Each structure stands twice: as structure tokens, then as C-alpha cells.
PDB file of C-alpha atoms in Angstrom:
ATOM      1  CA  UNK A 533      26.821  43.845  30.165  1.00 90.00           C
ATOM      2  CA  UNK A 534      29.681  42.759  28.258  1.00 93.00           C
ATOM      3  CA  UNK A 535      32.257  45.632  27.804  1.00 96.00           C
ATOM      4  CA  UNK A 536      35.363  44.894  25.424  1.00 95.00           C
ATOM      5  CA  UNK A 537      38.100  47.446  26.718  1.00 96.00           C
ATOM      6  CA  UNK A 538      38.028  49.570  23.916  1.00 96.00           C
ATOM      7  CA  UNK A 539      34.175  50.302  24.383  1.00 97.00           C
ATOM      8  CA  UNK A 540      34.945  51.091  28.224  1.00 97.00           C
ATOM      9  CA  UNK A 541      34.033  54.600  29.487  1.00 96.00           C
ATOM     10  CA  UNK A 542      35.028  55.776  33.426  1.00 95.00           C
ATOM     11  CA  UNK A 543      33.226  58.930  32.314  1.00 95.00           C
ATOM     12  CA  UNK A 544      31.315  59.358  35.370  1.00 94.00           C
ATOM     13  CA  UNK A 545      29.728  62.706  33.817  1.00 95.00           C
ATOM     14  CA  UNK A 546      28.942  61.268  30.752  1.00 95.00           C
ATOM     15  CA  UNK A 547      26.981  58.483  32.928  1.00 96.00           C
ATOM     16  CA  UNK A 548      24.786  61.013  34.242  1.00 96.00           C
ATOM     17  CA  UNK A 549      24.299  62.510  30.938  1.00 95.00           C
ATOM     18  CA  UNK A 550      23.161  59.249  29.817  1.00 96.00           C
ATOM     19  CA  UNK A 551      20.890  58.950  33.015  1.00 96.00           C
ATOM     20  CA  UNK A 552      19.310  62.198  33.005  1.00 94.00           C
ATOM     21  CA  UNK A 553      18.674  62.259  29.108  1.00 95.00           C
ATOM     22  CA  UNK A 554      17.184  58.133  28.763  1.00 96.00           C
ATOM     23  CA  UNK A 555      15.578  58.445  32.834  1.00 96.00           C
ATOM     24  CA  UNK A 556      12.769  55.464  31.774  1.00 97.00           C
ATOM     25  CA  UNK A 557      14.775  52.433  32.008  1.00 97.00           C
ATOM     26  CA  UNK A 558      14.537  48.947  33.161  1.00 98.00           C
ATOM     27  CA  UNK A 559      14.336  47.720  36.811  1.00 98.00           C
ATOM     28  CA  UNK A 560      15.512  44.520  36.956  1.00 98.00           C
ATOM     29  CA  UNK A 561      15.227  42.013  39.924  1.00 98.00           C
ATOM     30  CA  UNK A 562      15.616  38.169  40.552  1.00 96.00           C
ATOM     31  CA  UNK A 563      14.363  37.754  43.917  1.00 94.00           C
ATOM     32  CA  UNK A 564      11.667  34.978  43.058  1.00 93.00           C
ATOM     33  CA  UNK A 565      12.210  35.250  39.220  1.00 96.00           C
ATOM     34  CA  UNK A 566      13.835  37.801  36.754  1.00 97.00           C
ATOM     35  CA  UNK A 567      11.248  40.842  36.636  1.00 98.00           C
ATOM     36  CA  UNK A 568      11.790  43.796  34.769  1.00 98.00           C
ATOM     37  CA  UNK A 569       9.848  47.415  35.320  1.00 98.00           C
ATOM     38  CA  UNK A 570      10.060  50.448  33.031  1.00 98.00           C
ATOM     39  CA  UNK A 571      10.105  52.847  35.658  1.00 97.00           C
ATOM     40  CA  UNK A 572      11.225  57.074  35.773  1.00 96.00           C
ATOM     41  CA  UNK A 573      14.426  57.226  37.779  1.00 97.00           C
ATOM     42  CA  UNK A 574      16.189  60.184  38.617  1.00 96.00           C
ATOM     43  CA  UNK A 575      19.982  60.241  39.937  1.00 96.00           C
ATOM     44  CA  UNK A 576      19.886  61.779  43.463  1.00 96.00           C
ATOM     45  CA  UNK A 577      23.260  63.933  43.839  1.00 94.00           C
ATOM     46  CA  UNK A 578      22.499  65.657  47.293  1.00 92.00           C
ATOM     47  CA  UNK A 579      25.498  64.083  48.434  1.00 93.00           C
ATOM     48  CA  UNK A 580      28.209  63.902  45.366  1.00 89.00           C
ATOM     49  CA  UNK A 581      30.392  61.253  47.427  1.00 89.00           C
ATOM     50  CA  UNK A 582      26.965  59.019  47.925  1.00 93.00           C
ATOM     51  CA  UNK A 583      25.230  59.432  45.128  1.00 96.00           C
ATOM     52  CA  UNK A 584      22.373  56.775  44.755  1.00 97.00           C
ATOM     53  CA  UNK A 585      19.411  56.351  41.950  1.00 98.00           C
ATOM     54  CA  UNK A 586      15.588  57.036  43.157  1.00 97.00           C
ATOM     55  CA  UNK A 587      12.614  55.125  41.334  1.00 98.00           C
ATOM     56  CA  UNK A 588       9.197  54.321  41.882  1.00 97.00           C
ATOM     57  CA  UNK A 589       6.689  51.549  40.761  1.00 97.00           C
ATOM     58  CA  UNK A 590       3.063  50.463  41.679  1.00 97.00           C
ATOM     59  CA  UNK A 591       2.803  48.682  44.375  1.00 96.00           C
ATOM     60  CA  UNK A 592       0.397  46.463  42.636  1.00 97.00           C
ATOM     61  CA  UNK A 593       3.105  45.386  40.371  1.00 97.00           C
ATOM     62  CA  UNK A 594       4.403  42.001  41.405  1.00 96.00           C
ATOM     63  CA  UNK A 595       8.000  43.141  41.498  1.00 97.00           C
ATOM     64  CA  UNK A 596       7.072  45.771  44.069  1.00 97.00           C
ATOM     65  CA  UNK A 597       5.811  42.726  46.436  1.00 95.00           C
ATOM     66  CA  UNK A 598       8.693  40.828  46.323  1.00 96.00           C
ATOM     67  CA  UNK A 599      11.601  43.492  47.134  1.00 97.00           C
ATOM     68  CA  UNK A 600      12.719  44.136  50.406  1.00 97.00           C
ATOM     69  CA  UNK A 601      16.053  46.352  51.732  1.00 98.00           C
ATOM     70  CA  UNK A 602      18.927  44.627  50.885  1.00 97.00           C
ATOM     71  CA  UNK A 603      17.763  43.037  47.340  1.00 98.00           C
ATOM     72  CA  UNK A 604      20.536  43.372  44.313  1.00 98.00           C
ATOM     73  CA  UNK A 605      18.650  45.059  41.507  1.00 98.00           C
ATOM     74  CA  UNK A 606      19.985  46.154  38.306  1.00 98.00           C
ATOM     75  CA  UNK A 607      18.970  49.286  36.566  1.00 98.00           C
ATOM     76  CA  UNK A 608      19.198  49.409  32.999  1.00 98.00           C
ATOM     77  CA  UNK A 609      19.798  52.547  30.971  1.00 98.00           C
ATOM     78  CA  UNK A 610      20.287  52.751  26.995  1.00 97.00           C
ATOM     79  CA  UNK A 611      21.456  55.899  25.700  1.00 96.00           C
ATOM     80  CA  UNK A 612      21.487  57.493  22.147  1.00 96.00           C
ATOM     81  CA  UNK A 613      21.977  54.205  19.503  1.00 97.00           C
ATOM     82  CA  UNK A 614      22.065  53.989  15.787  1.00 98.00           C
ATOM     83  CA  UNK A 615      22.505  50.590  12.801  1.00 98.00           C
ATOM     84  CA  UNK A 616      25.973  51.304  11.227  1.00 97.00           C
ATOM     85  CA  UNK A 617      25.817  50.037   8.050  1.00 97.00           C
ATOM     86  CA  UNK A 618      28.871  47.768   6.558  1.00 94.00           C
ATOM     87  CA  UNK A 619      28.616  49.755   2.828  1.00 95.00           C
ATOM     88  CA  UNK A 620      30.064  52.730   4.968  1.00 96.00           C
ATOM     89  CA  UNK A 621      33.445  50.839   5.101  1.00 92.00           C
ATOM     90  CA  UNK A 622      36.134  50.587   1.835  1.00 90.00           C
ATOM     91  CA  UNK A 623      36.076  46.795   2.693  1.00 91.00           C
ATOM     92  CA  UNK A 624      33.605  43.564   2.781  1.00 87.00           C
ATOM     93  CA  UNK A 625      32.735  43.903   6.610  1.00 90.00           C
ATOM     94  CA  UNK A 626      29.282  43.206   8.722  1.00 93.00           C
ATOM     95  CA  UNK A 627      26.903  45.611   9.618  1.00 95.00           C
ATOM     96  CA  UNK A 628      26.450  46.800  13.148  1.00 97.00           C
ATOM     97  CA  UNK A 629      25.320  48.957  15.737  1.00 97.00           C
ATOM     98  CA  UNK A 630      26.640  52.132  17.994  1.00 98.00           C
ATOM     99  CA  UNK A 631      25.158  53.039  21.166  1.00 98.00           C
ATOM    100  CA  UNK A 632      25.912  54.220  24.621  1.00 97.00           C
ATOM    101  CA  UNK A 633      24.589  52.497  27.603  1.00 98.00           C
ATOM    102  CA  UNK A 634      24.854  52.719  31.583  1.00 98.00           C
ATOM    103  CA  UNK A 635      24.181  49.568  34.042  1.00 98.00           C
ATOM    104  CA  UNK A 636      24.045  50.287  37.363  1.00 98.00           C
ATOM    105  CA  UNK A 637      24.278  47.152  40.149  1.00 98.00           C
ATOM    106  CA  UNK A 638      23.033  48.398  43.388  1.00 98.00           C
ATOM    107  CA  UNK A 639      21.000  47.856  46.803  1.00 98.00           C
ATOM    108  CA  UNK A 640      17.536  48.554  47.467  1.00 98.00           C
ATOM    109  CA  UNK A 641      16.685  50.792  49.978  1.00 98.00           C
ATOM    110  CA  UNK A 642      13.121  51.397  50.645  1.00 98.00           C
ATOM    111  CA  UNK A 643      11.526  54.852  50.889  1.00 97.00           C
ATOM    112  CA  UNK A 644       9.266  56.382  53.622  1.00 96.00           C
ATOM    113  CA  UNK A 645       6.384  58.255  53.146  1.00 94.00           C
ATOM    114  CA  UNK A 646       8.194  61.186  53.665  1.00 95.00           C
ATOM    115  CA  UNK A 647      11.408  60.502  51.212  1.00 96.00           C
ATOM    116  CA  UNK A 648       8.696  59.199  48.523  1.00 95.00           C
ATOM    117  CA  UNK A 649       6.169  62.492  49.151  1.00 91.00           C
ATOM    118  CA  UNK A 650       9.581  64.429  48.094  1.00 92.00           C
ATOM    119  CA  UNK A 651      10.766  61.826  45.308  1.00 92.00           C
ATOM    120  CA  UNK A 652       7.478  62.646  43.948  1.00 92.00           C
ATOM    121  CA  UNK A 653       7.743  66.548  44.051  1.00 91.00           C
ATOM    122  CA  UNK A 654      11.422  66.686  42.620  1.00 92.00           C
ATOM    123  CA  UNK A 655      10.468  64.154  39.502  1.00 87.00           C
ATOM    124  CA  UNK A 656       6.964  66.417  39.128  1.00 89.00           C
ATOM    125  CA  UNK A 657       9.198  68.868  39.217  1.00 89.00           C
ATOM    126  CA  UNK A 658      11.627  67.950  36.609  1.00 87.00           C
ATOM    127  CA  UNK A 659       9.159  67.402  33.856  1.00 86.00           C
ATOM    128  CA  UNK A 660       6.363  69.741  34.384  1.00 81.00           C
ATOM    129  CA  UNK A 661       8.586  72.570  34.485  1.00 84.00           C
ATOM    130  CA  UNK A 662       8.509  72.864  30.708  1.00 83.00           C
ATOM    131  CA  UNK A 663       4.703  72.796  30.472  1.00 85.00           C
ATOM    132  CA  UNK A 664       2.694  75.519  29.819  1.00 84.00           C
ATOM    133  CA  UNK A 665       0.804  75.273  32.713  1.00 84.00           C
ATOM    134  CA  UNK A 666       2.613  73.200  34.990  1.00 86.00           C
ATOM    135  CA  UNK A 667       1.114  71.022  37.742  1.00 85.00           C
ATOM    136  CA  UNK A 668       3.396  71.129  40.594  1.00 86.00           C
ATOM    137  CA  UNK A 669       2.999  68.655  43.567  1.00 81.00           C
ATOM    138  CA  UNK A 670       2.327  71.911  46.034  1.00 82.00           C
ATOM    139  CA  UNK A 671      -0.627  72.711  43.531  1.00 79.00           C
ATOM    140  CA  UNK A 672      -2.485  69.495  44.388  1.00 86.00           C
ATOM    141  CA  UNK A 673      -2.384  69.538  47.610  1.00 83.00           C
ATOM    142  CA  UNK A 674      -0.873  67.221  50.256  1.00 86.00           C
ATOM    143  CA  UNK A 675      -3.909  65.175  51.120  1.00 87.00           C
ATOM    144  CA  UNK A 676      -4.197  64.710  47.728  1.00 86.00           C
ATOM    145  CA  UNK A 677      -0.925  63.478  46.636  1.00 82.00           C
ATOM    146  CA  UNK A 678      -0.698  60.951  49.747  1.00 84.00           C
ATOM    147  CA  UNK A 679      -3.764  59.470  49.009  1.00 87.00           C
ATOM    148  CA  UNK A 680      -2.537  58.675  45.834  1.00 86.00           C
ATOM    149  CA  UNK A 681       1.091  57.863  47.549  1.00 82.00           C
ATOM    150  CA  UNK A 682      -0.862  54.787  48.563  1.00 93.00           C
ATOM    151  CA  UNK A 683      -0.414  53.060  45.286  1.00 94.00           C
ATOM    152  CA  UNK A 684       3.364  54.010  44.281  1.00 96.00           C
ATOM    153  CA  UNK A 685       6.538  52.247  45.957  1.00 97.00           C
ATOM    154  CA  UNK A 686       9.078  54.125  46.137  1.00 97.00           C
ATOM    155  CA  UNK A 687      12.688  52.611  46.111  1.00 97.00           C
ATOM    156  CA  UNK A 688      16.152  53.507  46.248  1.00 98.00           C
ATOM    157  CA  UNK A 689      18.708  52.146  44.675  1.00 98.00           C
ATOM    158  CA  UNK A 690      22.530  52.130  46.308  1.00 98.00           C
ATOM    159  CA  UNK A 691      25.499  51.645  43.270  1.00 98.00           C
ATOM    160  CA  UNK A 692      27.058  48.610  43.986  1.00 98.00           C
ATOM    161  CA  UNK A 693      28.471  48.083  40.408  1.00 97.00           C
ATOM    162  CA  UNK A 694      28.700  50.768  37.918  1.00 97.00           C
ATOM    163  CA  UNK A 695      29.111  50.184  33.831  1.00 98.00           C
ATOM    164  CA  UNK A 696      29.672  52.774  31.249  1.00 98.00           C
ATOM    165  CA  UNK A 697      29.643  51.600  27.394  1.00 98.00           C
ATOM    166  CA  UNK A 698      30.578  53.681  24.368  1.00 97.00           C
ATOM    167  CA  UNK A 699      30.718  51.376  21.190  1.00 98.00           C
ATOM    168  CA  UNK A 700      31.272  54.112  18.933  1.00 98.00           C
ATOM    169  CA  UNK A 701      33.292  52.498  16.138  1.00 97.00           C
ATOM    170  CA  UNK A 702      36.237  53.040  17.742  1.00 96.00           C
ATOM    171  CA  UNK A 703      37.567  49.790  16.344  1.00 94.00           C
ATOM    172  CA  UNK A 704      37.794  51.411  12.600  1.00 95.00           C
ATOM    173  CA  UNK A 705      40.741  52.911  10.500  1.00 94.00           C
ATOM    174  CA  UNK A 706      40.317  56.934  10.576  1.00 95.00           C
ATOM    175  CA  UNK A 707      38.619  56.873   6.929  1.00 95.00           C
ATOM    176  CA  UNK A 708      36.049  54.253   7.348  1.00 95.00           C
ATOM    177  CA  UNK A 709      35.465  56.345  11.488  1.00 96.00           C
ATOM    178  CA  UNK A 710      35.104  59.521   9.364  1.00 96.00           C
ATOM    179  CA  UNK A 711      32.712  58.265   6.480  1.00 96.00           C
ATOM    180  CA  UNK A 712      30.406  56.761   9.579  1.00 97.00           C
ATOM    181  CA  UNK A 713      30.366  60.184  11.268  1.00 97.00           C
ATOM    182  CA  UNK A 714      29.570  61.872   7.386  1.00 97.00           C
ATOM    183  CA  UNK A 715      26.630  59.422   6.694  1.00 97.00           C
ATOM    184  CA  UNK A 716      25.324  59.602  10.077  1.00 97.00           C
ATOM    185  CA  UNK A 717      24.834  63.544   9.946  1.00 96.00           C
ATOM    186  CA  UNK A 718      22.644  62.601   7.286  1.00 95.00           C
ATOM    187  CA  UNK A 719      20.533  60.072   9.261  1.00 94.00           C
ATOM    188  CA  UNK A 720      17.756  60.777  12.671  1.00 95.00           C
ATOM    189  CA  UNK A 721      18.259  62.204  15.849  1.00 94.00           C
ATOM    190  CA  UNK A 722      20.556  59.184  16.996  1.00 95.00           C
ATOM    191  CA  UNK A 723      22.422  58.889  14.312  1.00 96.00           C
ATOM    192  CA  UNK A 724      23.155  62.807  14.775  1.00 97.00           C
ATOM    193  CA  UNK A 725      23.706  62.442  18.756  1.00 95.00           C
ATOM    194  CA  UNK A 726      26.161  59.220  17.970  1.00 97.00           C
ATOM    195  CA  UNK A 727      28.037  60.893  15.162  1.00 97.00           C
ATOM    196  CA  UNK A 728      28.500  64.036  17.768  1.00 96.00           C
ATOM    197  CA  UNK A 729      29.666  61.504  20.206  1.00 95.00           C
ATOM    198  CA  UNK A 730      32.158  60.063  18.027  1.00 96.00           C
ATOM    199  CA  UNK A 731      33.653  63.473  17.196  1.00 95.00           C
ATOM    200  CA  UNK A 732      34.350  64.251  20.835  1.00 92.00           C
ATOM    201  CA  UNK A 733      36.061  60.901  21.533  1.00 88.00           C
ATOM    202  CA  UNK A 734      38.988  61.255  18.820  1.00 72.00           C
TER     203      UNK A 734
END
């Protein structure tokens, strides 16, 4: 990802942020040829020094049959993002677009039953808590959820390389950065998120 110094973020809590709120993003390997997976990841922070991302795919899926411990992957994550359009400037300019965006480089490190079985539980977890009648991993039972374990493999992924973007218009004069902000308020949920996100960086 190409990162022009302005745009550069070593926010490493707004990188979670970004991981946590966009968690289906792109797997991307080039061990026989570039493949790329929409997969759920989840950041695993058990060990803040260490921390490392944890994904799954099917093993049917011909990415999962060419990866091995050791491969370079890179996982892809685009955050909140929004058209910025030129008649928001006091001057002839080109149109353009914000958004925030994490790539993370790393090592693949493949799970055990055991580390997948609880992979499984935590992302369960995570998104069925908010249901109105959640369906936990305990709930199904164990023989259950290892008989379907059978068809999921599970990877981890070790930071290597870590990229933070934040192309927020910081490039503009304060008027034309305020009027952006104004006529985003105005626009969808990413246009709201990115004009919040401009607010805090000034």
C-alpha cells in the first residue's frame, strides 16, 4: 500500500479500531499464484507484546491447500471510506476519496485442533453475543462442532509488516478541510465516521 507521509498513522489503537470494526477482509497469498479470501479475522491480544491476527477458511478452498507455516500472507483491512467531491473546494481541483485502511504483512502459523476449537468459540462468541438468542459454541456441543471443524482451516497470522493509512484531506487549506467535514455530516454512515475522523486529527 502506498502511504505518502502525510497520510501515515503509527496509531497502533486506531489499527485495532479499524480491525475490530471492518474484521471481513482479504487474505491474500502468492504461494502458487495471487489468491485472495474474504475471511472473519479477529486480532488475538492475549499477549499485548505478541499480538498476532487469527482467521479461518475452508479447507476446500484452494488457498487453504497451498499454505503451509512459514508462507508471507497479507491481510487486507479497509476501514470507514467516503467520494470527496472537488465542488467542496473554493478552487478548480479533482475529486477524490477519504478512507482509512490497515495492511498487515505477516507469517502463517497453522492452528491445531485445539487452538481452532477455541478460535471458533471466541469469534462465535463475539458476534452472537448481540443476538437474541445466541448460539454459543458450548450450546452445540463438542462432537458437534469438531465434526464440522473438519472443513474449516484455521490459520494464524504473525505481523511481519504493519501499515496504517488515514487520507483524510489532510492535504487542504483549513476552509476547504472544514467545508468537507460540513458536507460530509450531511452524507451516510461513512461520510459521518470520516468527517468524525477528520475532527479528531486537527
Amino acid at each position: 500500500m502506498f502511504i505518502p507521509k502525510i497520510y501515515r498513522s503509527e496509531d497502533y489503537e486506531l489499527m485495532k479500531q479499524i480491525i475490530k470494526e471492518n474484521a471481513f477482509a482479504l487474505l491474500i497469498s502468492s504461494v502458487d499464484k495471487i489468491r485472495a479470501t474474504h475471511s472473519m479475522m479477529m486480532l488475538n491480544e492475549d499477549d499485548p507484546e505478541n499480538i498476532y491476527i487469527e482467521s479461518h477458511i475452508s479447507r476446500a478452498n484452494p488457498q487453504a491447500k497451498t499454505l503451509k507455516n512459514g508462507d508471507e500472507v497479507l491481510c487486507d483491512f479497509l476501514g470507514a471510506h467516503t467520494y470527496i467531491s472537488s465542488s467542496w473546494y473554493d478552487h478548480v481541483n479533482v475529486s477524490t476519496w477519504n478512507y482509512e485502511a490497515v495492511q498487515i504483512y505477516g507469517k502463517v502459523e497453522l492452528m491445531n485442533q485445539e487452538e481452532l476449537y477455541n478460535h471458533l468459540e471466541k469469534l462465535t462468541a463475539k458476534y452472537e453475543n448481540f443476538q437474541k438468542c445466541p448460539m454459543f459454541v458450548e450450546k452445540m456441543g463438542r462432537e458437534f462442532v469438531e465434526k464440522e471443524m473438519k472443513g474449516a482451516f484455521g490459520l494464524k497470522i504473525i505481523p511481519t509488516e504493519i501499515f496504517i493509512k488515514q487520507k483524510l484531506s489532510q492535504n487542504r487549506k483549513e476552509a476547504d478541510f472544514q467545508n468537507i467535514i460540513s458536507n460530509l455530516e450531511s452524507t451516510d454512515e461513512n461520510g459521518k465516521k470520516i468527517a468524525e475522523r477528520m475532527k479528531n486529527i486537527k
